[in-house]
């Protein structure tokens, strides 16, 4: 298992797909949150200020990091979803999947190694995004010295949202494996984004796993956020675990062609 983990980690370190996704999550998401927060605090009657006012109701650290959590609930699903699709679909798209069957490491362990490396990467970039968000928040005028404890507690929200979203992206590995390439998984990811919007509009978003992180972060408003229960927050964990287990089972039984 250690060998499989080391190989998958090396693949991710050298992947441009992973590099771009890392930049999006670590730099772009905090920068967007800071930019939107600056537009809100400056006020005015611009269209951007009006749109941001529907996402945030104050200029505190909790509001700023809650806004970043809302952005991550969408951005992380797309970025991590692309990474998961590439990690599990690359060998099929490149026509090298047959070589995996000749390795002494079982295919189930290879699948578990891929999933665990993605989880570790997701947790790492979530923490790095939170670290980057702090100086950006200070630059847009948020008061750090008064509320260090508040800042630390507020940082838990975007980190938790990013980790939950990473778990929700793991089932796309099964789609990439069954579809024998990363494009079917990308299509499924876009379908999930649409379904999330539909389920939220219908009022069933809190029980649709892919909508839970966004609603909990406040994307649907404070009333919907407070209505998300602990049971509903466990749904992404269950989906991620089942998705990874099903992918490993597929890799164990699937034929080469």
Coordinates of C-alpha atoms in Angstrom, one line a residue:
X1 CA 0.0 0.0 0.0
X2 CA 2.9 2.4 0.8
X3 CA 4.2 1.9 -2.8
X4 CA 0.9 2.6 -4.3
X5 CA 0.5 5.8 -2.2
X6 CA 4.0 6.9 -3.1
X7 CA 3.4 6.4 -6.9
X8 CA 0.0 8.2 -6.8
X9 CA 1.5 11.0 -4.8
X10 CA 4.3 11.4 -7.4
X11 CA 1.7 11.5 -10.2
X12 CA -0.2 14.2 -8.5
X13 CA 2.9 16.3 -7.8
X14 CA 3.8 16.3 -11.5
X15 CA 0.3 16.8 -12.8
X16 CA -0.5 20.2 -14.4
X17 CA -4.2 19.4 -13.8
X18 CA -3.6 19.2 -10.1
X19 CA -1.3 22.3 -10.2
X20 CA -4.0 24.4 -11.8
X21 CA -6.7 23.1 -9.4
X22 CA -4.4 23.9 -6.5
X23 CA -3.9 27.5 -7.7
X24 CA -7.7 27.9 -8.1
X25 CA -8.4 26.7 -4.6
X26 CA -5.5 28.2 -2.7
X27 CA -5.2 31.6 -4.4
X28 CA -8.2 32.3 -6.6
X29 CA -10.9 31.5 -4.1
X30 CA -9.5 33.6 -1.2
X31 CA -8.8 36.4 -3.7
X32 CA -12.4 36.4 -5.0
X33 CA -13.7 36.4 -1.4
X34 CA -11.5 39.4 -0.5
X35 CA -12.4 41.2 -3.7
X36 CA -16.1 40.7 -3.1
X37 CA -15.7 41.8 0.5
X38 CA -13.9 44.9 -0.6
X39 CA -16.7 45.8 -3.0
X40 CA -19.2 45.3 -0.1
X41 CA -17.3 47.4 2.4
X42 CA -16.7 50.2 0.0
X43 CA -20.4 50.3 -0.8
X44 CA -21.8 52.3 -3.7
X45 CA -24.5 51.5 -6.2
X46 CA -22.5 49.2 -8.6
X47 CA -24.0 45.9 -9.8
X48 CA -21.2 44.0 -8.1
X49 CA -22.0 45.6 -4.7
X50 CA -25.6 44.8 -5.2
X51 CA -24.9 41.1 -6.0
X52 CA -22.4 40.7 -3.1
X53 CA -25.0 42.2 -0.7
X54 CA -27.2 39.1 -1.4
X55 CA -24.3 36.8 -0.2
X56 CA -23.1 38.7 2.8
X57 CA -24.8 40.9 5.4
X58 CA -21.8 42.3 7.4
X59 CA -18.1 43.1 7.2
X60 CA -16.8 40.9 10.0
X61 CA -14.4 38.0 9.7
X62 CA -17.2 35.6 10.0
X63 CA -19.0 37.2 7.1
X64 CA -15.8 37.3 5.0
X65 CA -14.9 33.7 5.7
X66 CA -18.5 32.6 5.3
X67 CA -18.4 34.2 1.9
X68 CA -15.3 32.3 1.0
X69 CA -17.0 29.1 2.2
X70 CA -19.9 29.8 -0.2
X71 CA -17.4 30.2 -3.1
X72 CA -15.6 27.0 -2.1
X73 CA -18.8 25.0 -2.1
X74 CA -19.0 25.5 -5.8
X75 CA -15.4 26.1 -6.8
X76 CA -14.1 23.2 -4.8
X77 CA -16.6 20.7 -6.3
X78 CA -15.5 21.7 -9.9
X79 CA -11.8 21.8 -9.1
X80 CA -11.6 18.7 -7.1
X81 CA -14.1 17.0 -9.4
X82 CA -11.7 17.6 -12.4
X83 CA -8.8 16.2 -10.3
X84 CA -10.7 13.1 -9.3
X85 CA -11.8 12.6 -12.9
X86 CA -8.1 12.8 -14.1
X87 CA -6.7 10.6 -11.3
X88 CA -9.1 7.7 -12.0
X89 CA -9.6 8.2 -15.7
X90 CA -6.1 9.0 -16.9
X91 CA -4.9 5.4 -17.4
X92 CA -8.1 4.6 -19.4
X93 CA -7.8 7.8 -21.6
X94 CA -4.0 7.2 -22.2
X95 CA -4.5 3.5 -23.0
X96 CA -2.1 2.4 -20.2
X97 CA -4.7 0.8 -17.9
X98 CA -3.6 -2.7 -19.0
X99 CA -0.2 -2.2 -17.4
X100 CA -1.8 -1.8 -14.0
X101 CA -3.0 -5.4 -14.2
X102 CA 0.6 -6.6 -14.4
X103 CA 1.7 -4.9 -11.2
X104 CA 2.2 -6.9 -7.9
X105 CA 0.0 -4.3 -6.1
X106 CA -3.7 -5.2 -6.3
X107 CA -6.0 -2.9 -8.3
X108 CA -8.2 -2.4 -5.2
X109 CA -5.2 -1.0 -3.4
X110 CA -4.4 1.2 -6.3
X111 CA -7.9 2.6 -6.2
X112 CA -7.8 3.2 -2.5
X113 CA -4.4 4.9 -2.9
X114 CA -5.8 7.2 -5.5
X115 CA -8.7 8.2 -3.3
X116 CA -6.6 8.7 -0.2
X117 CA -4.1 10.8 -2.0
X118 CA -6.9 13.0 -3.3
X119 CA -8.3 13.3 0.2
X120 CA -4.9 14.3 1.6
X121 CA -4.5 16.9 -1.2
X122 CA -8.0 18.2 -0.6
X123 CA -7.3 18.7 3.1
X124 CA -3.9 20.3 2.4
X125 CA -5.3 22.9 -0.1
X126 CA -8.2 23.7 2.2
X127 CA -5.8 24.6 5.0
X128 CA -3.6 26.6 2.7
X129 CA -6.6 28.5 1.3
X130 CA -7.5 29.4 4.9
X131 CA -4.0 30.6 5.6
X132 CA -4.0 32.8 2.4
X133 CA -7.4 34.2 3.4
X134 CA -6.1 35.8 6.6
X135 CA -3.7 38.4 5.2
X136 CA -6.1 39.1 2.3
X137 CA -8.8 39.8 4.9
X138 CA -6.5 42.2 6.7
X139 CA -5.7 44.0 3.4
X140 CA -9.4 44.7 2.8
X141 CA -9.8 46.3 6.2
X142 CA -11.1 43.5 8.5
X143 CA -9.9 44.0 12.1
X144 CA -7.6 41.1 13.0
X145 CA -6.2 42.1 16.4
X146 CA -9.7 42.4 18.0
X147 CA -11.0 39.1 17.0
X148 CA -8.1 36.6 16.7
X149 CA -10.3 33.9 18.4
X150 CA -13.2 34.7 16.1
X151 CA -11.0 34.5 13.1
X152 CA -9.7 31.0 14.1
X153 CA -13.2 29.8 14.7
X154 CA -14.5 31.3 11.5
X155 CA -11.7 29.6 9.5
X156 CA -13.2 26.2 10.4
X157 CA -16.2 26.9 8.2
X158 CA -14.4 27.2 4.8
X159 CA -12.0 24.4 5.7
X160 CA -14.9 22.1 6.6
X161 CA -16.8 23.1 3.4
X162 CA -13.8 22.3 1.3
X163 CA -13.2 19.0 2.9
X164 CA -16.9 17.9 2.6
X165 CA -16.9 19.0 -1.0
X166 CA -13.7 16.9 -1.6
X167 CA -15.6 13.9 -0.2
X168 CA -18.5 14.6 -2.5
X169 CA -16.2 14.6 -5.6
X170 CA -14.9 11.0 -4.9
X171 CA -17.9 9.3 -6.6
X172 CA -16.7 10.9 -9.9
X173 CA -13.8 8.4 -9.7
X174 CA -16.4 5.6 -10.2
X175 CA -17.9 7.3 -13.2
X176 CA -14.4 7.8 -14.7
X177 CA -13.6 4.1 -14.2
X178 CA -16.9 2.8 -15.6
X179 CA -16.8 5.3 -18.4
X180 CA -13.1 4.4 -19.1
X181 CA -11.9 8.0 -19.2
X182 CA -12.1 11.4 -17.5
X183 CA -14.7 13.0 -19.9
X184 CA -17.7 11.0 -18.6
X185 CA -16.8 12.0 -15.1
X186 CA -16.6 15.7 -16.1
X187 CA -20.0 15.3 -17.7
X188 CA -21.4 13.7 -14.5
X189 CA -19.9 16.5 -12.4
X190 CA -21.7 19.2 -14.5
X191 CA -24.9 17.2 -14.2
X192 CA -24.6 17.2 -10.4
X193 CA -24.1 20.9 -10.4
X194 CA -27.4 21.3 -12.3
X195 CA -29.2 18.8 -10.1
X196 CA -28.0 20.7 -7.0
X197 CA -29.6 23.9 -8.2
X198 CA -32.8 22.1 -9.0
X199 CA -33.0 20.3 -5.7
X200 CA -32.3 23.5 -3.8
X201 CA -35.1 25.3 -5.7
X202 CA -37.5 22.5 -4.9
X203 CA -36.7 22.8 -1.2
X204 CA -35.0 19.4 -0.8
X205 CA -31.4 20.7 -0.9
X206 CA -30.7 19.9 2.7
X207 CA -31.2 16.2 2.0
X208 CA -29.2 16.3 -1.3
X209 CA -25.6 15.6 -0.3
X210 CA -24.0 17.9 -3.0
X211 CA -26.1 20.8 -1.8
X212 CA -25.4 20.4 1.9
X213 CA -22.0 22.3 2.1
X214 CA -23.4 25.3 0.2
X215 CA -26.5 25.6 2.2
X216 CA -24.6 25.1 5.5
X217 CA -22.2 27.9 4.5
X218 CA -25.1 30.3 4.0
X219 CA -25.5 30.3 0.2
X220 CA -29.3 29.9 0.6
X221 CA -29.5 32.5 3.4
X222 CA -29.2 32.4 7.2
X223 CA -32.5 30.6 7.7
X224 CA -31.6 27.6 5.5
X225 CA -28.1 27.5 6.9
X226 CA -29.4 27.2 10.5
X227 CA -31.8 24.4 9.4
X228 CA -29.0 22.1 8.2
X229 CA -28.8 19.3 10.8
X230 CA -25.8 17.2 12.0
X231 CA -27.3 14.2 10.2
X232 CA -27.4 16.1 7.0
X233 CA -23.8 17.1 7.4
X234 CA -22.8 13.5 7.6
X235 CA -24.3 12.8 4.1
X236 CA -21.2 14.0 2.3
X237 CA -19.0 11.7 4.4
X238 CA -21.2 8.8 3.6
X239 CA -21.3 9.6 -0.1
X240 CA -17.5 9.9 -0.2
X241 CA -16.9 6.6 1.6
X242 CA -19.4 4.7 -0.5
X243 CA -18.0 6.3 -3.7
X244 CA -14.5 5.3 -2.9
X245 CA -15.5 1.7 -1.8
X246 CA -17.6 1.3 -5.0
X247 CA -14.7 2.5 -7.1
X248 CA -12.3 0.0 -5.5
X249 CA -14.8 -2.8 -6.0
X250 CA -15.0 -1.8 -9.7
X251 CA -11.3 -1.8 -10.1
X252 CA -11.1 -5.3 -8.6
X253 CA -13.7 -6.8 -10.9
X254 CA -13.4 -4.8 -14.2
X255 CA -11.9 -6.3 -17.3
X256 CA -9.0 -4.6 -19.2
X257 CA -11.2 -4.0 -22.3

